[in-house]
Short mmCIF file of C-alpha atoms in Angstrom, two decimals:
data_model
loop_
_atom_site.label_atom_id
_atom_site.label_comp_id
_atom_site.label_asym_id
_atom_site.label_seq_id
_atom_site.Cartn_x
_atom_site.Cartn_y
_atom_site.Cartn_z
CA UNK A 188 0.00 0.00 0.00
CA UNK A 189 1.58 3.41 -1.19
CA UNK A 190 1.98 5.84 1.56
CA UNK A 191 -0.17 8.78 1.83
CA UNK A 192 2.32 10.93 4.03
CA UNK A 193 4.75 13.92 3.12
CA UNK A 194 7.47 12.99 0.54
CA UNK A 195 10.17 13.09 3.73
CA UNK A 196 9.08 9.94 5.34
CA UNK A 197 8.40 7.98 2.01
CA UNK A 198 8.89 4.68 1.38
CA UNK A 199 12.97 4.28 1.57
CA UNK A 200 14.02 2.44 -1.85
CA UNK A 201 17.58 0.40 -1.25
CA UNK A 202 20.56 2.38 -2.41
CA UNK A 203 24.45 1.95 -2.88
CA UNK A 204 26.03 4.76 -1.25
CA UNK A 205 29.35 5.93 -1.75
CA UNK A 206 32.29 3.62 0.22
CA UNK A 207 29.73 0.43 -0.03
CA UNK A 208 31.77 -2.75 0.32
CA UNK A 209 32.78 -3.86 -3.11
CA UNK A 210 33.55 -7.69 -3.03
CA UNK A 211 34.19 -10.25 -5.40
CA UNK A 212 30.45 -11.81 -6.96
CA UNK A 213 30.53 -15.81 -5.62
CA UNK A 214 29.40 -18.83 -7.59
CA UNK A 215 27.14 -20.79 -5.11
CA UNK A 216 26.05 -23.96 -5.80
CA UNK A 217 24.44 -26.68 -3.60
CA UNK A 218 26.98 -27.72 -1.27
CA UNK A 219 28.96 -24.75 -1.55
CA UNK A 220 28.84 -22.48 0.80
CA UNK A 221 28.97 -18.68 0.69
CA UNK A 222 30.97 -16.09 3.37
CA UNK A 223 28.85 -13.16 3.62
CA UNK A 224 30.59 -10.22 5.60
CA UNK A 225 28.25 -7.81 7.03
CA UNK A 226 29.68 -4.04 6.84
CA UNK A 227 28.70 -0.40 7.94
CA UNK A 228 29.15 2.61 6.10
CA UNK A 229 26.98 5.56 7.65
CA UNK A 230 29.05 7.96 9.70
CA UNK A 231 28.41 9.95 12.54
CA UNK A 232 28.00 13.48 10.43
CA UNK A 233 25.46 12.29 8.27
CA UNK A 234 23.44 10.56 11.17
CA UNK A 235 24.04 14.25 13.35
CA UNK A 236 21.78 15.86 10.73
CA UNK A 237 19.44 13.26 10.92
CA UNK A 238 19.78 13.12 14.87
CA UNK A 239 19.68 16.80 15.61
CA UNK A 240 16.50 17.56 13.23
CA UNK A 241 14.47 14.72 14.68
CA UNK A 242 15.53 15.65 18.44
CA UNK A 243 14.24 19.32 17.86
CA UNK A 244 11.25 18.26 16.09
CA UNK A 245 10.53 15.67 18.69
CA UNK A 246 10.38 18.25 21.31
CA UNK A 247 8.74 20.92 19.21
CA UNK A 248 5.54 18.77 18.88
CA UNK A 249 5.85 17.22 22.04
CA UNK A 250 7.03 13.67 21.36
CA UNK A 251 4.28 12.94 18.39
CA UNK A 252 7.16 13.66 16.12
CA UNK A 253 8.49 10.97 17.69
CA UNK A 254 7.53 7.89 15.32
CA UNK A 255 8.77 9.72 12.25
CA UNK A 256 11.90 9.85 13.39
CA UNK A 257 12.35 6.21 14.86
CA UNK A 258 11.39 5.64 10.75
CA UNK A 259 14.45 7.80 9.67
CA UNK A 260 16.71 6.26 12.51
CA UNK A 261 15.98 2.91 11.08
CA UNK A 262 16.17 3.88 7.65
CA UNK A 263 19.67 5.48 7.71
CA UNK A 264 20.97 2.77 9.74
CA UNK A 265 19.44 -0.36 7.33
CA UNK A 266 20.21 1.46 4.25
CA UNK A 267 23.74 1.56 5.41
CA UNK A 268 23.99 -1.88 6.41
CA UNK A 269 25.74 -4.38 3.92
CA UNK A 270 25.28 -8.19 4.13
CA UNK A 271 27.50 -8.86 1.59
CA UNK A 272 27.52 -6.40 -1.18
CA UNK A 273 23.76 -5.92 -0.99
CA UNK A 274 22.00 -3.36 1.69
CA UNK A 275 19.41 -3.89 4.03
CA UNK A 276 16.20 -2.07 2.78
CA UNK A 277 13.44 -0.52 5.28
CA UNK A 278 10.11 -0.05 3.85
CA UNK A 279 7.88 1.02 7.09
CA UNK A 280 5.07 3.40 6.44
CA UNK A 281 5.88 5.92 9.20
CA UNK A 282 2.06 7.27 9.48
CA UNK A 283 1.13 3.61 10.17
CA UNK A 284 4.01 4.03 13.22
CA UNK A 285 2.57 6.97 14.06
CA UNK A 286 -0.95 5.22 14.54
CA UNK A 287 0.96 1.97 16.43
CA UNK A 288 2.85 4.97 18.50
CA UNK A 289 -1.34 6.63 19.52
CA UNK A 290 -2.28 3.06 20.93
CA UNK A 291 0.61 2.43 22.60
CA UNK A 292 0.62 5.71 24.18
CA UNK A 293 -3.18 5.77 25.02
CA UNK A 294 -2.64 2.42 26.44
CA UNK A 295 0.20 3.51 28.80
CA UNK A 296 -1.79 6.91 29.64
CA UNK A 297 -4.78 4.95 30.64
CA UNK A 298 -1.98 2.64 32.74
CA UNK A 299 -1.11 5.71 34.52
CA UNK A 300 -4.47 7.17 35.10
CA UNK A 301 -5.53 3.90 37.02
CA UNK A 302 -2.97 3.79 38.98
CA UNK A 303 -2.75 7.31 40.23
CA UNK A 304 -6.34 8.29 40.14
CA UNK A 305 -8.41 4.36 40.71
CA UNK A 306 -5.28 2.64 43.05
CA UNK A 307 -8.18 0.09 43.66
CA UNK A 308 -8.24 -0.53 40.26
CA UNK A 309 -4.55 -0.79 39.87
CA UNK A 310 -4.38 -5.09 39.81
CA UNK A 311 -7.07 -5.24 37.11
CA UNK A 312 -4.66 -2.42 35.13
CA UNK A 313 -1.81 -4.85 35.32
CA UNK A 314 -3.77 -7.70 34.67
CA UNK A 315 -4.61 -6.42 31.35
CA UNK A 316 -1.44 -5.16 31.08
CA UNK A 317 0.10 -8.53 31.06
CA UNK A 318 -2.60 -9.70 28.97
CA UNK A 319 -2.28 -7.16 25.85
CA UNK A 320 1.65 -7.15 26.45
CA UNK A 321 2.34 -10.22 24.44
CA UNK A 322 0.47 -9.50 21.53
CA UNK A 323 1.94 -5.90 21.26
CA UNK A 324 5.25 -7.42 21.49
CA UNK A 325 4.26 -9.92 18.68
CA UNK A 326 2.78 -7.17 16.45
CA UNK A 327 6.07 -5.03 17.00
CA UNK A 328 8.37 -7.75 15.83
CA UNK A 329 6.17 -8.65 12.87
CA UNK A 330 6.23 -5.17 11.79
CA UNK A 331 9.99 -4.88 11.67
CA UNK A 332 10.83 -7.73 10.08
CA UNK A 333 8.26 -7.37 7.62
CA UNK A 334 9.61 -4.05 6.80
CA UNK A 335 12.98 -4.74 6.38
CA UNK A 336 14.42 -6.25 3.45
CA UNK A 337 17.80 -8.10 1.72
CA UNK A 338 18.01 -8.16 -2.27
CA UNK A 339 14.27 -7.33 -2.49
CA UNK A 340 13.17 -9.91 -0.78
CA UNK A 341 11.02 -9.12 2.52
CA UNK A 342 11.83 -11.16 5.92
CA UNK A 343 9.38 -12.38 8.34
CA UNK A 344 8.57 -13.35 11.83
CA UNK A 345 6.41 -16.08 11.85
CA UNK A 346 6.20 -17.03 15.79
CA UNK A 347 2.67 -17.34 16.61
CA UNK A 348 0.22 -15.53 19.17
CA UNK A 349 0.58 -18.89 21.75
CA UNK A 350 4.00 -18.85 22.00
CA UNK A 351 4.34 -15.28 22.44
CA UNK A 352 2.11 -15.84 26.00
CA UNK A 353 4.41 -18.77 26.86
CA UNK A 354 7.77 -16.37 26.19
CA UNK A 355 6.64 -13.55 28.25
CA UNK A 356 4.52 -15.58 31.08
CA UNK A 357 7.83 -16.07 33.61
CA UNK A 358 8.21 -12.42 33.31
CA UNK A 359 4.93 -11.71 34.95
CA UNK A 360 5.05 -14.31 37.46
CA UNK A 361 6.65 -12.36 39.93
CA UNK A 362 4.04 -9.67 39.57
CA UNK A 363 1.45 -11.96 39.60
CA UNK A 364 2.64 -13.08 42.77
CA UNK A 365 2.60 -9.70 44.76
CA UNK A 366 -0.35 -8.89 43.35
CA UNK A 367 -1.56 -12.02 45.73
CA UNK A 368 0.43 -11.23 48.58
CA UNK A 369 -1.28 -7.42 48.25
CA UNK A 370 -4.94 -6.07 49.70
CA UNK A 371 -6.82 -5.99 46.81
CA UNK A 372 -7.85 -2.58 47.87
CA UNK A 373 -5.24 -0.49 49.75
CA UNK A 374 -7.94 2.02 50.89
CA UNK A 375 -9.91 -0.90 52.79
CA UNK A 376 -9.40 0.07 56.83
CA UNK A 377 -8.90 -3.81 57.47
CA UNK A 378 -5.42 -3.60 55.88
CA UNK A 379 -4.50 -1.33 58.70
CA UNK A 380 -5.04 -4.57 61.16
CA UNK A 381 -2.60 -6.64 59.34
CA UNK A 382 -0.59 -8.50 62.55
CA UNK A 383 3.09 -8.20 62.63
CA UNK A 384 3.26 -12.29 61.60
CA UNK A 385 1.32 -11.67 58.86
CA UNK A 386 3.75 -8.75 57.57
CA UNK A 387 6.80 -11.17 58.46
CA UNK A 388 4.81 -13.98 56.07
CA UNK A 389 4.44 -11.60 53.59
CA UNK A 390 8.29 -9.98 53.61
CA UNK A 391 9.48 -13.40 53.95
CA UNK A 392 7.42 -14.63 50.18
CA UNK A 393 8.18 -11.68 49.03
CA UNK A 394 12.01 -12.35 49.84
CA UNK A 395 11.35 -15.89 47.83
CA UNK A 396 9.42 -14.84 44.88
CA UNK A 397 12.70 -12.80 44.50
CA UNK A 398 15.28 -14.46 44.79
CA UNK A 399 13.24 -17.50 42.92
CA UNK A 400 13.18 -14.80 39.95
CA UNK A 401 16.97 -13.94 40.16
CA UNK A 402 17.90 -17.79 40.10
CA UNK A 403 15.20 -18.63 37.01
CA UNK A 404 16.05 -15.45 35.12
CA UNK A 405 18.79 -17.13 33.03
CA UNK A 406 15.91 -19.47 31.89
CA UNK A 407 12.87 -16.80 31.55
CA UNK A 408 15.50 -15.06 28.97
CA UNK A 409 16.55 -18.63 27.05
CA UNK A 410 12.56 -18.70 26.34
CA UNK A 411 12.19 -15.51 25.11
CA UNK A 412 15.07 -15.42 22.54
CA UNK A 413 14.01 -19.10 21.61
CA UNK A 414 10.63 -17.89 20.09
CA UNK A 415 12.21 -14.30 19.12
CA UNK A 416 15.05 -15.61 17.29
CA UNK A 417 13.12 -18.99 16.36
CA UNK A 418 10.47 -16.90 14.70
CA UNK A 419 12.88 -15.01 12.20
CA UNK A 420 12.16 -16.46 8.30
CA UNK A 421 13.58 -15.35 5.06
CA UNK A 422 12.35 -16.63 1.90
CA UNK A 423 11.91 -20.72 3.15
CA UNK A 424 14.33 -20.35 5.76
CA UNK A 425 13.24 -20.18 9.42
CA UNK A 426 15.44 -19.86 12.21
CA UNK A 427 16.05 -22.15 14.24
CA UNK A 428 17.78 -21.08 17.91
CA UNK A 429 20.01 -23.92 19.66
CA UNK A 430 21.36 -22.40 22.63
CA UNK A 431 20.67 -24.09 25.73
CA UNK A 432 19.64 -23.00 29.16
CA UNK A 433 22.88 -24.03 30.69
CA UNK A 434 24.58 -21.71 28.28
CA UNK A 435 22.85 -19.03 29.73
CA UNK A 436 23.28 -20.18 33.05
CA UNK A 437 27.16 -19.91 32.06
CA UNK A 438 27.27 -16.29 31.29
CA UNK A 439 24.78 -15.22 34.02
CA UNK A 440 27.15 -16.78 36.56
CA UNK A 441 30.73 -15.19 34.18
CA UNK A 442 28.98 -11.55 33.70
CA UNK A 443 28.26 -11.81 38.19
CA UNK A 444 32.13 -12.96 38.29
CA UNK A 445 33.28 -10.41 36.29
CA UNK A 446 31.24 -7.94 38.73
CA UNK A 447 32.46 -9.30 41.91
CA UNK A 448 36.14 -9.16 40.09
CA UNK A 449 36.05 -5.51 39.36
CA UNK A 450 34.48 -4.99 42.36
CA UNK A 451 37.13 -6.44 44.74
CA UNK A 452 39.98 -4.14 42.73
CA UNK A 453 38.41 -1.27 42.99
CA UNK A 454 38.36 -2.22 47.13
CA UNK A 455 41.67 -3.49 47.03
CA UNK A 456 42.58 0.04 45.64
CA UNK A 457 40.84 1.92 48.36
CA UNK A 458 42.12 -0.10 51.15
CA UNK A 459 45.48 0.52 49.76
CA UNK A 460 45.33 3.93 49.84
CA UNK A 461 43.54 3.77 53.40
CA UNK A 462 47.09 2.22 54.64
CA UNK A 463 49.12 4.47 52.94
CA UNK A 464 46.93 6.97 54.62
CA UNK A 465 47.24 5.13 58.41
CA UNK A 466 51.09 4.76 57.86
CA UNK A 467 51.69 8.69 56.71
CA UNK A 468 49.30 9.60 59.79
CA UNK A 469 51.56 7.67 62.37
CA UNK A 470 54.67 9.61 60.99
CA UNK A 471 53.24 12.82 61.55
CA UNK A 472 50.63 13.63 64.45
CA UNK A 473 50.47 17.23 63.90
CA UNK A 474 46.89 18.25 64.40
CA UNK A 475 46.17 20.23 61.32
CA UNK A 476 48.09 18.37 59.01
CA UNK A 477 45.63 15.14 60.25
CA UNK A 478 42.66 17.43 59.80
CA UNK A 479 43.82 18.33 56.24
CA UNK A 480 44.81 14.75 55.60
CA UNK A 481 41.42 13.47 56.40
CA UNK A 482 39.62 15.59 53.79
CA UNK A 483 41.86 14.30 51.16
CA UNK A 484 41.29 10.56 51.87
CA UNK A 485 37.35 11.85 52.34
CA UNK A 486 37.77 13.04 48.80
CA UNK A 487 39.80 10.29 47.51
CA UNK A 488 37.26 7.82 48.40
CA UNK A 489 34.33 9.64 47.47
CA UNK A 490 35.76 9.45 44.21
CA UNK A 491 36.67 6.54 44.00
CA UNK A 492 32.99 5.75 44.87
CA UNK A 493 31.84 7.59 41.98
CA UNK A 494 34.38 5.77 39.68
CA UNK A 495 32.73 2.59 41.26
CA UNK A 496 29.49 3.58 39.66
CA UNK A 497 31.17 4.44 36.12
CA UNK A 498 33.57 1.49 36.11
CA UNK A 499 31.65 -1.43 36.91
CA UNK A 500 28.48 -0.35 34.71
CA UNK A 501 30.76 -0.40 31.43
CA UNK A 502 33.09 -3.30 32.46
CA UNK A 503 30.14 -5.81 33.25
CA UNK A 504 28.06 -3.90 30.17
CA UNK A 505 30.94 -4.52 27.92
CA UNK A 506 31.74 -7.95 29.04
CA UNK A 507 27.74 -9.21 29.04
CA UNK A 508 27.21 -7.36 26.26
CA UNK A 509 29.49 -8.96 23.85
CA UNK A 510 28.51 -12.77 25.18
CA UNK A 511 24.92 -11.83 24.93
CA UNK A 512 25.74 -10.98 21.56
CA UNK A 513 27.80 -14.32 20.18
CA UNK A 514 25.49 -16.59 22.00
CA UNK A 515 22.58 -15.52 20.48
CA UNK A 516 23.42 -15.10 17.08
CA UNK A 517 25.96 -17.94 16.32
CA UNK A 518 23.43 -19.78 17.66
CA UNK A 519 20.87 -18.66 15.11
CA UNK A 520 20.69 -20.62 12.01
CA UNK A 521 18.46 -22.56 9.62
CA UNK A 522 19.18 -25.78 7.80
CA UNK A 523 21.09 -23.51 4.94
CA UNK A 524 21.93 -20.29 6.31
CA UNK A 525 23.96 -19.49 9.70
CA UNK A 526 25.00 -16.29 11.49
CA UNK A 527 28.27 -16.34 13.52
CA UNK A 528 29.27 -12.97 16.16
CA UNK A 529 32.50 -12.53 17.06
CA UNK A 530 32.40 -9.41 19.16
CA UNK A 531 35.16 -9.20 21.32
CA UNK A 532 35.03 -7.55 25.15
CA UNK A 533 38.26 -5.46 25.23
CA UNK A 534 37.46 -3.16 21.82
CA UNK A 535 34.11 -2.65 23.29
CA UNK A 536 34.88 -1.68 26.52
CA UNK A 537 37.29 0.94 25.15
CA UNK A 538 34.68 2.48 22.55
CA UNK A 539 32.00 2.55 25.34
CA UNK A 540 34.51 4.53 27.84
CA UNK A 541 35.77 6.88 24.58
CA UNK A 542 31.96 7.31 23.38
CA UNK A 543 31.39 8.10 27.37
CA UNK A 544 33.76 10.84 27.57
CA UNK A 545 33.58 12.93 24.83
CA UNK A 546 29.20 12.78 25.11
CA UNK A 547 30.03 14.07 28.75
CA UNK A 548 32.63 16.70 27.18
CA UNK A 549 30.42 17.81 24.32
CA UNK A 550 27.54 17.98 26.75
CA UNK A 551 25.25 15.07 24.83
CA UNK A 552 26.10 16.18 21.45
CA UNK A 553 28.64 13.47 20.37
CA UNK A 554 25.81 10.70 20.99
CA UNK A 555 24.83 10.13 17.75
CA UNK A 556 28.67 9.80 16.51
CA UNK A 557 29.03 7.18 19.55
CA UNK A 558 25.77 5.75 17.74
CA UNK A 559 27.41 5.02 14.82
CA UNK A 560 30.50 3.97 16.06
CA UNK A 561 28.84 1.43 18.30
CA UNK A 562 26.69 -0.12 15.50
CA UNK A 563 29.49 -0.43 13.55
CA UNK A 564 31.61 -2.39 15.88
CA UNK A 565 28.78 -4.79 16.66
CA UNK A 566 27.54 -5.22 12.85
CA UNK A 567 31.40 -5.82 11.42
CA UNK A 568 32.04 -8.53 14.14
CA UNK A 569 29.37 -10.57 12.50
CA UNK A 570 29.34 -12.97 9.53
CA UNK A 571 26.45 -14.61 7.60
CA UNK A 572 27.34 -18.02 5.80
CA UNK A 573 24.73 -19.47 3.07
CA UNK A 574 24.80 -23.11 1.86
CA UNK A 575 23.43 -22.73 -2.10
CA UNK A 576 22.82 -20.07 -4.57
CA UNK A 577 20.70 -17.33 -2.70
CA UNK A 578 19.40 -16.19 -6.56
CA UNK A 579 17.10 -19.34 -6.41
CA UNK A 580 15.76 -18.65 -3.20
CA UNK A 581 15.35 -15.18 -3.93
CA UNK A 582 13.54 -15.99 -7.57
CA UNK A 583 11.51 -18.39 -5.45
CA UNK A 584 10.40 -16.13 -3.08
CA UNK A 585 9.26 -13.39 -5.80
CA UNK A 586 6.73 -15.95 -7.10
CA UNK A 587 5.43 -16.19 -3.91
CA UNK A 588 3.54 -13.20 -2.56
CA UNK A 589 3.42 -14.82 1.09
CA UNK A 590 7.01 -15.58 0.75
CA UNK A 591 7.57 -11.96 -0.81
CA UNK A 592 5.57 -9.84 1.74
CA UNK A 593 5.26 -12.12 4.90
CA UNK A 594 2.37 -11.77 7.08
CA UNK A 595 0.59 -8.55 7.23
CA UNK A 596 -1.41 -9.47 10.23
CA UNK A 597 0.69 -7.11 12.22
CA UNK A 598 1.21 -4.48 9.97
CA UNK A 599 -2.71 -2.73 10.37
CA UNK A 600 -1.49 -0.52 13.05
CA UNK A 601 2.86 -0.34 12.68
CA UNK A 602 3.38 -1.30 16.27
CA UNK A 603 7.10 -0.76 16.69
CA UNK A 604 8.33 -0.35 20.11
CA UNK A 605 12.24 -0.62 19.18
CA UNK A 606 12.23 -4.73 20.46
#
């Protein structure tokens, strides 16, 4: 269906800018199979533009802009993504995002109003929360795959409405479960008679529920990429995700280590400096150089406290970040196509601290630079390899208008909530 909006949020039609990836054309037969480097060429002064009008216009028409520009976000950055030597296309009809963006945002304002203004009411809210959750989550990832292309060929999600439920079900659980442990109306003066055993009882499942969550998170999130990345087709391909639970087990446990590891330098440090502090005290008990002494080691601490909150944030980010990342693509594949991510910890930790500083030193304005910097290091660590000639599937798939445009079923209203 042709877009009836302004000719600045158009259709996008698949382009070769300048500095695309020129590589050598592949004969792929059966059996043979086909190395498929994935490469980035936006930069950050091209995305500025992009990022600076849609910020101001964004707050201009308080945040209804705000669809419009999510569509020229993901526009720039899948036109200027290469699998091989042909881009990504994205062909989203941003007034249908700006409808998806109205019922998301009267659904969340209506959230809110319940809450605040009927607290009585504010169980049934989540209930039906948790209840339309699922399907907005399926209609958002059905709209973005839909919308994006590779040589003119639409992808697809194809996970269905029941397993959506099942995927995000352990994630309510927990709410679920306070909701039982709470009055069903806070206002109701027999609530103020609650015993001191009964508020033990209820601190003490509370306390379970949890730490239940904590331990079963690894296995809540296996679920949910199993039917996200399970659900991802192109042309007769569907994905199929292998990682196993005790894989994510692994890295939960790794990405804690890591944690605790940073954690105990940063205490070794201060206790160091706490002795050297104790030992140049003894040496010298004049009154006012103690006085000015404690301030320093007051200020040395404090920030080293501070550095506690910047360090550990982008060591464990960088280190769980990068797993996350291999483990759930290399372990998405069909029977003729597989993705492998090799995204190392080290490079990423130092691009997250460099993209840090300089947004702090240019006051926010280098973020969209750091933007494209990031996406490039994460896109150019990854590899797609194909087993047969993609031109047959590709022919296939054009005589096939299911195959071609994928299910529309979630495309009535352009849910996209960035998932």
């Amino acid at each position: 269906m042709a877009s009836n909006g302004p000719d600045d949020f158009a259709q996008t039609e698949i382009f070769k800018p300048e500095g695309a990836p020129a590589q050598a054309a592949q004969n792929s037969s059966p059996g043979n199979v086909e190395t498929l480097n994935i490469h980035f060429t936006g930069s950050g002064s091209e995305y500025f533009r992009i990022w600076i009008v849609n910020l101001l216009l964004t707050l201009v028409t308080l945040t209804l802009y705000l669809p419009f520009a999510r569509a020229r976000r993901m526009a720039y950055f899948q036109n200027n993504t290469f699998v091989g030597q042909d881009p990504l296309g994205f062909h989203a009809d941003s007034w249908k995002m700006f409808r998806g963006y109205l019922v998301v945002a009267a659904f969340g304002i209506a959230y809110w109003a319940v809450t605040n203004f009927l607290p009585s009411f504010g169980w049934i809210a989540l209930l039906v929360f948790m209840a339309l959750w699922p399907l907005l989550w399926r209609a958002s990832l059905q709209f973005r795959l839909r919308n994006t292309s590779w040589r003119g060929v639409r992808l697809a999600f194809l996970g269905d409405t029941k397993g959506a439920y099942s995927a995000m079900l352990p994630f309510f659980l927990p709410a679920l479960a306070f909701v039982g442990l709470l009055p069903i109306d806070p206002n109701d003066p027999n609530v103020a008679s609650v015993d001191e055993n009964q508020l033990k009882i209820m601190f003490a499942a509370a306390g379970v529920i949890v730490v239940g969550f904590v331990l079963l998170m690894p296995w809540f999130w296996k679920r949910l990429k199993t039917y996200q990345h399970g659900g991802y087709a192109f042309t007769q391909e569907r994905a199929d995700f292998t990682a196993t639970a005790g894989q994510f087990y692994k890295l939960y446990f790794k990405v804690g280590g890591v944690g605790l590891l940073v954690l105990a330098g940063m205490g070794t440090l201060i206790s160091a400096g706490l002795v050297a502090f104790a030992g140049a005290s003894m040496s010298n008990l004049d009154a006012a150089a103690l006085s000015s002494g404690s301030w320093s080691v007051m200020m040395i601490i404090g920030g080293v406290v501070m550095a506690l909150y910047i360090v550990v944030p982008l060591v464990v980010g960088a280190y769980a970040g990068s797993r996350m990342q291999n483990l759930l693509w290399s372990n998405t594949q069909s029977q003729r196509l597989r993705l492998h991510s090799d995204l190392r910890m080290w490079p990423l930790l130092r691009m997250s601290l460099v993209n840090w500083l300089l947004i702090v030193i240019t006051l926010g304005l280098f973020w969209p630079f750091a933007k494209v910097r990031l996406s490039r290091l994460k896109l150019e660590s990854m590899l797609v390899e194909i087993e047969g000639n993609v031109d047959d599937w590709v022919a296939q798939a054009s005589q096939d208008p299911q195959g071609a445009l994928g299910d529309a079923a979630g495309d009535f209203f352009g849910i996209d909530m960035g998932l």
